Amino acid sequence: MEEINELILQRKKKLEELRRLGIDPYGRPYEITHHASEIHEQFKDWDAERLERENITCSVAGRIIAWRSFGKAAFSHLQDFTGRIQVYFRKDVLKDKYSIVKKFDIGDIIGVRGKLFRTKTNELTLLVEDFDFLTKSVRPLPEKWHGLRDVELRYRQRYVDLIVNPHVKETFIKRSEIIKFIRDFLEGEGFIEVETPMMQPIPGGATARPFKTHHNALGIDLYLRIAPELYLKRLLVGGFEKVFELNKNFRNEGISTKHNPEFTMLEFYVAYKDYNFLMDFTEKMLTELVKKIHGTLKIPYGDEVLDFTPPWKRFSMFEAMKMYGVPEEVIGDYEKAREWALKEGIDVKDAFTLAKVLDEIFKEKVEPYLIQPTFVIDYPVELSPLAKRKKDAPELVERFELFIAAREIANAFTELNDPEDQRQRFMEQMKAREMGDKEAHLMDEDFLRALEYGMPPAAGEGIGIDRLVMVLTDSHSIRDVILFPQLRPER
RNA sequence: GGGCCGCUAGCUCAGCUGGUAGAGCAGCUGACUCUUAAUCAGCGGGUCGGGGGUUCGAAUCCCUCGCGGCUCACCA
């Protein structure tokens, strides 16, 4: 995309002038002694006299983000990954080389070396004694006060967003810390990280529509996975007792502030445990995570304060519904439930069973109010074709969902390991699919074969990492926690 | 996919009931060796998202297409 723009032409002209002066505008490695924040950290308590006396020389490299020039001297701020540092150029120090300084533009990347001092206003500053030109920037950056506001540009040109909007970088650093913490925590608990197919012949493990692709050499269609679940459970059959996978899933559905077509999911499985164990485990893992990231268990989210202090509330799905005003008789009767839902203005036109109607009512009447961390447990079997039935209530399964800030953050259950029951559940899903439910699960004979070899009793959980990061970074769109969210191509 | 809102200079934004497209920052030229939204003087910069229509005349009104945001529906 070659555009003719006066500002770009001016900068390209300066680039040629640099070449004429013998400067490589796209430079070489540069040896630094400090990052910007390290200088501030190390010398924050040093006053002007001490800096003068001890004659500290250091070198930093970064992008010029501010420029104030006075003819024979200039102040600038350099920005590196860690922060900003003021630097000071003087003609009497740099002599002939000062003519190059005059060619600098905001956005250029340079390396500087010199003495630290404090200005009249006490700002820690580097008096440049020598510098190397490292990279010419031929495109003008957004302006210094307002930065880049246009959300479309922020997502399309995330590189610019990252340069000029500091909190964006902080969010993604936090994201990295969150993921690292989870990996470390699970490994500390004896879990093994595995990688299972992203391209699957039968997309399973979730109710969702997949992306389809094609393998030429094999001559088969494949699907980008909607979940790794069925493969991870095959590993339980194979003898793994604690496994996890932390990677992307793909779902061919709408895009919204809570949905990106590719998103990051943690799934982990533990043999010989049930969903009660997972609730305690999740509470422990997330509590420690929040403490690590925020240093406290009470964190802001929009206008709310989320309090992660354990123990978290635990209600059954039906209890929760009653608590939020759903009449008891509605919960046990399809016709009554449907009637009540319609009266309340809830869309149940595609809900042909009691469980589906109750699910709709729950989403409308309960979910929006689950601000504080809350486990909702014991779901209808029909909504959970891979979960084990409750012993004393076989129409329910041992399953929980964790809600935080009215978002489903985790979904977990005691795994169904009876191959005959599993086959029945698949059959029912096939029936639903024939009725037009495009998201119903597909029959997976190989998975059933694996169960027939025997999968130990186990519990498994999925945690939506992007949503968790949203909650922990006070982000209100999933696009703010995904570096390059999916957009329509530019035209 | 539906509804609402937006798209004007590199960036952030004005532009009224249709009448010669503006500001700030950034840029260019000049002055200036402790500034930090530096200052002072001068200058340049536009397919007003694209296309079509109405009109003597359209950034402005109408139609259409594109891209985005919010929201509803589906989902995690």
PDB file of C-alpha atoms in Angstrom, chain A residues 228-436:
ATOM      1  CA  PRO A 228     -10.070 -30.392  23.092  1.00  0.00           C
ATOM      2  CA  GLU A 229     -12.239 -32.301  25.591  1.00  0.00           C
ATOM      3  CA  LEU A 230     -12.673 -35.637  23.867  1.00  0.00           C
ATOM      4  CA  TYR A 231      -8.957 -35.933  23.126  1.00  0.00           C
ATOM      5  CA  LEU A 232      -7.976 -35.075  26.681  1.00  0.00           C
ATOM      6  CA  LYS A 233     -10.311 -37.757  27.995  1.00  0.00           C
ATOM      7  CA  ARG A 234      -8.707 -40.249  25.620  1.00  0.00           C
ATOM      8  CA  LEU A 235      -5.492 -39.401  27.450  1.00  0.00           C
ATOM      9  CA  LEU A 236      -7.158 -40.313  30.757  1.00  0.00           C
ATOM     10  CA  VAL A 237      -7.899 -43.682  29.191  1.00  0.00           C
ATOM     11  CA  GLY A 238      -4.259 -43.870  28.186  1.00  0.00           C
ATOM     12  CA  GLY A 239      -3.109 -43.427  31.767  1.00  0.00           C
ATOM     13  CA  PHE A 240      -2.514 -39.703  32.205  1.00  0.00           C
ATOM     14  CA  GLU A 241      -3.972 -38.760  35.575  1.00  0.00           C
ATOM     15  CA  LYS A 242      -3.563 -34.974  35.510  1.00  0.00           C
ATOM     16  CA  VAL A 243      -3.438 -33.249  32.126  1.00  0.00           C
ATOM     17  CA  PHE A 244      -4.138 -29.813  30.812  1.00  0.00           C
ATOM     18  CA  GLU A 245      -4.149 -27.991  27.523  1.00  0.00           C
ATOM     19  CA  LEU A 246      -4.052 -24.200  27.284  1.00  0.00           C
ATOM     20  CA  ASN A 247      -4.563 -23.099  23.718  1.00  0.00           C
ATOM     21  CA  LYS A 248      -7.014 -21.886  21.154  1.00  0.00           C
ATOM     22  CA  ASN A 249     -10.491 -23.058  20.245  1.00  0.00           C
ATOM     23  CA  PHE A 250     -12.396 -21.890  17.197  1.00  0.00           C
ATOM     24  CA  ARG A 251     -16.120 -21.367  16.918  1.00  0.00           C
ATOM     25  CA  ASN A 252     -17.901 -20.262  13.807  1.00  0.00           C
ATOM     26  CA  GLU A 253     -20.376 -17.939  15.435  1.00  0.00           C
ATOM     27  CA  GLY A 254     -21.148 -14.305  15.970  1.00  0.00           C
ATOM     28  CA  ILE A 255     -18.570 -11.746  17.036  1.00  0.00           C
ATOM     29  CA  SER A 256     -19.331  -9.557  20.020  1.00  0.00           C
ATOM     30  CA  THR A 257     -17.750  -7.915  23.039  1.00  0.00           C
ATOM     31  CA  LYS A 258     -17.707 -11.391  24.602  1.00  0.00           C
ATOM     32  CA  HIS A 259     -16.939 -13.504  21.508  1.00  0.00           C
ATOM     33  CA  ASN A 260     -14.002 -13.782  19.159  1.00  0.00           C
ATOM     34  CA  PRO A 261     -13.926 -16.617  16.585  1.00  0.00           C
ATOM     35  CA  GLU A 262     -10.634 -17.858  18.005  1.00  0.00           C
ATOM     36  CA  PHE A 263     -10.244 -17.717  21.734  1.00  0.00           C
ATOM     37  CA  THR A 264      -8.053 -19.237  24.387  1.00  0.00           C
ATOM     38  CA  MET A 265      -9.277 -22.009  26.610  1.00  0.00           C
ATOM     39  CA  LEU A 266      -7.778 -23.899  29.492  1.00  0.00           C
ATOM     40  CA  GLU A 267      -9.028 -27.445  29.921  1.00  0.00           C
ATOM     41  CA  PHE A 268      -7.741 -29.697  32.673  1.00  0.00           C
ATOM     42  CA  TYR A 269      -8.634 -33.192  33.840  1.00  0.00           C
ATOM     43  CA  VAL A 270      -7.952 -35.056  37.049  1.00  0.00           C
ATOM     44  CA  ALA A 271      -8.455 -38.792  37.476  1.00  0.00           C
ATOM     45  CA  TYR A 272     -10.161 -40.166  40.579  1.00  0.00           C
ATOM     46  CA  LYS A 273     -11.771 -36.828  41.501  1.00  0.00           C
ATOM     47  CA  ASP A 274     -15.206 -35.286  41.086  1.00  0.00           C
ATOM     48  CA  TYR A 275     -16.663 -31.836  40.603  1.00  0.00           C
ATOM     49  CA  ASN A 276     -16.564 -31.051  44.318  1.00  0.00           C
ATOM     50  CA  PHE A 277     -12.805 -31.371  44.185  1.00  0.00           C
ATOM     51  CA  LEU A 278     -12.715 -29.059  41.178  1.00  0.00           C
ATOM     52  CA  MET A 279     -14.717 -26.361  42.939  1.00  0.00           C
ATOM     53  CA  ASP A 280     -12.229 -26.259  45.787  1.00  0.00           C
ATOM     54  CA  PHE A 281      -9.353 -26.463  43.329  1.00  0.00           C
ATOM     55  CA  THR A 282     -10.714 -23.629  41.174  1.00  0.00           C
ATOM     56  CA  GLU A 283     -11.357 -21.464  44.190  1.00  0.00           C
ATOM     57  CA  LYS A 284      -7.771 -21.984  45.322  1.00  0.00           C
ATOM     58  CA  MET A 285      -6.197 -21.434  41.913  1.00  0.00           C
ATOM     59  CA  LEU A 286      -8.137 -18.270  41.108  1.00  0.00           C
ATOM     60  CA  THR A 287      -7.785 -16.829  44.584  1.00  0.00           C
ATOM     61  CA  GLU A 288      -4.019 -17.209  44.378  1.00  0.00           C
ATOM     62  CA  LEU A 289      -4.063 -15.809  40.858  1.00  0.00           C
ATOM     63  CA  VAL A 290      -5.999 -12.706  41.865  1.00  0.00           C
ATOM     64  CA  LYS A 291      -3.692 -12.179  44.840  1.00  0.00           C
ATOM     65  CA  LYS A 292      -0.662 -12.521  42.575  1.00  0.00           C
ATOM     66  CA  ILE A 293      -1.939 -10.103  39.940  1.00  0.00           C
ATOM     67  CA  HIS A 294      -3.617  -7.524  42.178  1.00  0.00           C
ATOM     68  CA  GLY A 295      -2.131  -8.059  45.628  1.00  0.00           C
ATOM     69  CA  THR A 296      -5.668  -8.096  47.051  1.00  0.00           C
ATOM     70  CA  LEU A 297      -8.836 -10.162  46.689  1.00  0.00           C
ATOM     71  CA  LYS A 298     -11.090  -7.156  46.126  1.00  0.00           C
ATOM     72  CA  ILE A 299     -10.693  -5.831  42.610  1.00  0.00           C
ATOM     73  CA  PRO A 300     -12.573  -3.220  40.587  1.00  0.00           C
ATOM     74  CA  TYR A 301     -14.638  -4.175  37.561  1.00  0.00           C
ATOM     75  CA  GLY A 302     -16.511  -1.283  36.012  1.00  0.00           C
ATOM     76  CA  ASP A 303     -18.722   0.113  38.740  1.00  0.00           C
ATOM     77  CA  GLU A 304     -18.485  -3.076  40.792  1.00  0.00           C
ATOM     78  CA  VAL A 305     -15.951  -4.397  43.271  1.00  0.00           C
ATOM     79  CA  LEU A 306     -15.394  -8.122  42.827  1.00  0.00           C
ATOM     80  CA  ASP A 307     -14.584  -9.894  46.059  1.00  0.00           C
ATOM     81  CA  PHE A 308     -12.708 -13.177  45.606  1.00  0.00           C
ATOM     82  CA  THR A 309     -12.460 -13.935  49.323  1.00  0.00           C
ATOM     83  CA  PRO A 310     -13.308 -17.634  49.737  1.00  0.00           C
ATOM     84  CA  PRO A 311     -15.513 -19.503  50.217  1.00  0.00           C
ATOM     85  CA  TRP A 312     -17.518 -18.545  47.138  1.00  0.00           C
ATOM     86  CA  LYS A 313     -21.273 -19.013  47.003  1.00  0.00           C
ATOM     87  CA  ARG A 314     -22.538 -22.342  45.706  1.00  0.00           C
ATOM     88  CA  PHE A 315     -26.158 -22.811  44.561  1.00  0.00           C
ATOM     89  CA  SER A 316     -27.801 -25.436  42.468  1.00  0.00           C
ATOM     90  CA  MET A 317     -29.207 -24.150  39.207  1.00  0.00           C
ATOM     91  CA  PHE A 318     -32.754 -24.584  40.473  1.00  0.00           C
ATOM     92  CA  GLU A 319     -32.024 -23.000  43.878  1.00  0.00           C
ATOM     93  CA  ALA A 320     -30.511 -20.027  42.135  1.00  0.00           C
ATOM     94  CA  MET A 321     -33.592 -19.671  39.951  1.00  0.00           C
ATOM     95  CA  LYS A 322     -35.888 -19.745  42.953  1.00  0.00           C
ATOM     96  CA  MET A 323     -33.723 -17.157  44.698  1.00  0.00           C
ATOM     97  CA  TYR A 324     -34.138 -14.835  41.756  1.00  0.00           C
ATOM     98  CA  GLY A 325     -37.903 -15.141  41.675  1.00  0.00           C
ATOM     99  CA  VAL A 326     -38.685 -18.075  39.415  1.00  0.00           C
ATOM    100  CA  PRO A 327     -41.756 -19.864  40.879  1.00  0.00           C
ATOM    101  CA  GLU A 328     -41.099 -23.400  42.092  1.00  0.00           C
ATOM    102  CA  GLU A 329     -43.856 -25.047  40.059  1.00  0.00           C
ATOM    103  CA  VAL A 330     -42.342 -23.608  36.869  1.00  0.00           C
ATOM    104  CA  ILE A 331     -39.113 -25.513  37.407  1.00  0.00           C
ATOM    105  CA  GLY A 332     -40.687 -28.949  37.157  1.00  0.00           C
ATOM    106  CA  ASP A 333     -43.147 -28.565  34.315  1.00  0.00           C
ATOM    107  CA  TYR A 334     -42.503 -27.900  30.654  1.00  0.00           C
ATOM    108  CA  GLU A 335     -45.834 -26.235  29.895  1.00  0.00           C
ATOM    109  CA  LYS A 336     -45.783 -24.060  32.983  1.00  0.00           C
ATOM    110  CA  ALA A 337     -42.165 -23.104  32.412  1.00  0.00           C
ATOM    111  CA  ARG A 338     -42.866 -22.141  28.837  1.00  0.00           C
ATOM    112  CA  GLU A 339     -45.915 -20.163  29.764  1.00  0.00           C
ATOM    113  CA  TRP A 340     -44.068 -18.327  32.525  1.00  0.00           C
ATOM    114  CA  ALA A 341     -41.106 -17.584  30.263  1.00  0.00           C
ATOM    115  CA  LEU A 342     -43.374 -16.123  27.588  1.00  0.00           C
ATOM    116  CA  LYS A 343     -45.111 -14.002  30.205  1.00  0.00           C
ATOM    117  CA  GLU A 344     -41.690 -12.703  31.308  1.00  0.00           C
ATOM    118  CA  GLY A 345     -40.764 -11.887  27.722  1.00  0.00           C
ATOM    119  CA  ILE A 346     -38.109 -14.586  27.415  1.00  0.00           C
ATOM    120  CA  ASP A 347     -37.563 -16.023  23.959  1.00  0.00           C
ATOM    121  CA  VAL A 348     -38.210 -19.775  24.183  1.00  0.00           C
ATOM    122  CA  LYS A 349     -39.339 -20.456  20.639  1.00  0.00           C
ATOM    123  CA  ASP A 350     -36.407 -22.826  19.981  1.00  0.00           C
ATOM    124  CA  ALA A 351     -36.610 -24.463  23.401  1.00  0.00           C
ATOM    125  CA  PHE A 352     -38.565 -27.661  22.940  1.00  0.00           C
ATOM    126  CA  THR A 353     -37.739 -29.354  26.233  1.00  0.00           C
ATOM    127  CA  LEU A 354     -38.050 -28.396  29.866  1.00  0.00           C
ATOM    128  CA  ALA A 355     -34.284 -28.259  30.290  1.00  0.00           C
ATOM    129  CA  LYS A 356     -33.844 -25.858  27.369  1.00  0.00           C
ATOM    130  CA  VAL A 357     -36.615 -23.591  28.627  1.00  0.00           C
ATOM    131  CA  LEU A 358     -35.090 -23.558  32.108  1.00  0.00           C
ATOM    132  CA  ASP A 359     -31.706 -22.764  30.571  1.00  0.00           C
ATOM    133  CA  GLU A 360     -33.227 -19.735  28.830  1.00  0.00           C
ATOM    134  CA  ILE A 361     -34.921 -18.594  32.028  1.00  0.00           C
ATOM    135  CA  PHE A 362     -31.646 -18.988  33.910  1.00  0.00           C
ATOM    136  CA  LYS A 363     -29.728 -16.917  31.385  1.00  0.00           C
ATOM    137  CA  GLU A 364     -32.313 -14.153  31.589  1.00  0.00           C
ATOM    138  CA  LYS A 365     -33.261 -14.157  35.273  1.00  0.00           C
ATOM    139  CA  VAL A 366     -30.152 -15.313  37.106  1.00  0.00           C
ATOM    140  CA  GLU A 367     -26.956 -14.914  35.101  1.00  0.00           C
ATOM    141  CA  PRO A 368     -26.998 -11.092  34.876  1.00  0.00           C
ATOM    142  CA  TYR A 369     -27.013 -10.872  38.676  1.00  0.00           C
ATOM    143  CA  LEU A 370     -24.104 -13.209  39.363  1.00  0.00           C
ATOM    144  CA  ILE A 371     -21.545 -10.477  39.901  1.00  0.00           C
ATOM    145  CA  GLN A 372     -19.532 -11.964  42.753  1.00  0.00           C
ATOM    146  CA  PRO A 373     -17.771 -15.298  42.144  1.00  0.00           C
ATOM    147  CA  THR A 374     -20.502 -17.922  42.310  1.00  0.00           C
ATOM    148  CA  PHE A 375     -20.619 -21.634  41.544  1.00  0.00           C
ATOM    149  CA  VAL A 376     -23.896 -22.768  40.032  1.00  0.00           C
ATOM    150  CA  ILE A 377     -24.146 -26.548  40.296  1.00  0.00           C
ATOM    151  CA  ASP A 378     -26.234 -29.532  39.187  1.00  0.00           C
ATOM    152  CA  TYR A 379     -27.539 -28.970  35.693  1.00  0.00           C
ATOM    153  CA  PRO A 380     -30.141 -30.995  33.762  1.00  0.00           C
ATOM    154  CA  VAL A 381     -28.569 -34.006  32.069  1.00  0.00           C
ATOM    155  CA  GLU A 382     -29.886 -32.943  28.710  1.00  0.00           C
ATOM    156  CA  LEU A 383     -27.737 -29.788  28.697  1.00  0.00           C
ATOM    157  CA  SER A 384     -24.619 -31.753  29.553  1.00  0.00           C
ATOM    158  CA  PRO A 385     -24.109 -34.790  27.299  1.00  0.00           C
ATOM    159  CA  LEU A 386     -20.570 -35.471  28.546  1.00  0.00           C
ATOM    160  CA  ALA A 387     -21.195 -35.200  32.293  1.00  0.00           C
ATOM    161  CA  LYS A 388     -21.888 -37.905  34.852  1.00  0.00           C
ATOM    162  CA  ARG A 389     -25.353 -38.195  36.373  1.00  0.00           C
ATOM    163  CA  LYS A 390     -25.936 -37.459  40.025  1.00  0.00           C
ATOM    164  CA  LYS A 391     -26.302 -40.700  41.919  1.00  0.00           C
ATOM    165  CA  ASP A 392     -29.462 -39.705  43.776  1.00  0.00           C
ATOM    166  CA  ALA A 393     -30.959 -37.614  40.936  1.00  0.00           C
ATOM    167  CA  PRO A 394     -30.192 -39.148  37.538  1.00  0.00           C
ATOM    168  CA  GLU A 395     -31.984 -36.373  35.660  1.00  0.00           C
ATOM    169  CA  LEU A 396     -29.227 -34.042  36.857  1.00  0.00           C
ATOM    170  CA  VAL A 397     -25.487 -34.144  36.320  1.00  0.00           C
ATOM    171  CA  GLU A 398     -22.541 -33.332  38.553  1.00  0.00           C
ATOM    172  CA  ARG A 399     -21.627 -30.104  36.876  1.00  0.00           C
ATOM    173  CA  PHE A 400     -20.850 -26.541  37.857  1.00  0.00           C
ATOM    174  CA  GLU A 401     -20.365 -23.278  36.110  1.00  0.00           C
ATOM    175  CA  LEU A 402     -18.438 -20.453  37.720  1.00  0.00           C
ATOM    176  CA  PHE A 403     -19.834 -16.974  37.162  1.00  0.00           C
ATOM    177  CA  ILE A 404     -17.921 -13.769  37.790  1.00  0.00           C
ATOM    178  CA  ALA A 405     -19.145 -10.326  36.740  1.00  0.00           C
ATOM    179  CA  ALA A 406     -22.214 -11.950  35.129  1.00  0.00           C
ATOM    180  CA  ARG A 407     -19.964 -13.948  32.837  1.00  0.00           C
ATOM    181  CA  GLU A 408     -19.501 -17.662  32.639  1.00  0.00           C
ATOM    182  CA  ILE A 409     -15.815 -18.090  33.408  1.00  0.00           C
ATOM    183  CA  ALA A 410     -15.556 -21.839  34.020  1.00  0.00           C
ATOM    184  CA  ASN A 411     -17.554 -24.940  33.181  1.00  0.00           C
ATOM    185  CA  ALA A 412     -16.740 -28.252  34.835  1.00  0.00           C
ATOM    186  CA  PHE A 413     -18.142 -31.638  35.598  1.00  0.00           C
ATOM    187  CA  THR A 414     -17.554 -35.096  36.826  1.00  0.00           C
ATOM    188  CA  GLU A 415     -16.839 -36.889  33.580  1.00  0.00           C
ATOM    189  CA  LEU A 416     -19.188 -39.478  32.200  1.00  0.00           C
ATOM    190  CA  ASN A 417     -17.138 -42.662  31.852  1.00  0.00           C
ATOM    191  CA  ASP A 418     -19.896 -45.195  31.206  1.00  0.00           C
ATOM    192  CA  PRO A 419     -19.634 -45.952  27.470  1.00  0.00           C
ATOM    193  CA  GLU A 420     -23.221 -47.146  27.209  1.00  0.00           C
ATOM    194  CA  ASP A 421     -24.652 -44.040  28.827  1.00  0.00           C
ATOM    195  CA  GLN A 422     -22.331 -41.958  26.670  1.00  0.00           C
ATOM    196  CA  ARG A 423     -23.617 -43.710  23.535  1.00  0.00           C
ATOM    197  CA  GLN A 424     -27.190 -42.981  24.609  1.00  0.00           C
ATOM    198  CA  ARG A 425     -26.345 -39.325  25.148  1.00  0.00           C
ATOM    199  CA  PHE A 426     -24.759 -39.126  21.695  1.00  0.00           C
ATOM    200  CA  MET A 427     -27.871 -40.737  20.209  1.00  0.00           C
ATOM    201  CA  GLU A 428     -30.031 -38.089  21.819  1.00  0.00           C
ATOM    202  CA  GLN A 429     -27.746 -35.395  20.451  1.00  0.00           C
ATOM    203  CA  MET A 430     -28.043 -36.920  16.981  1.00  0.00           C
ATOM    204  CA  LYS A 431     -31.790 -36.758  17.352  1.00  0.00           C
ATOM    205  CA  ALA A 432     -31.591 -33.093  18.333  1.00  0.00           C
ATOM    206  CA  ARG A 433     -29.381 -32.502  15.309  1.00  0.00           C
ATOM    207  CA  GLU A 434     -31.960 -34.116  13.049  1.00  0.00           C
ATOM    208  CA  MET A 435     -34.512 -31.778  14.612  1.00  0.00           C
ATOM    209  CA  GLY A 436     -32.374 -28.900  13.374  1.00  0.00           C
TER     210      GLY A 436
END
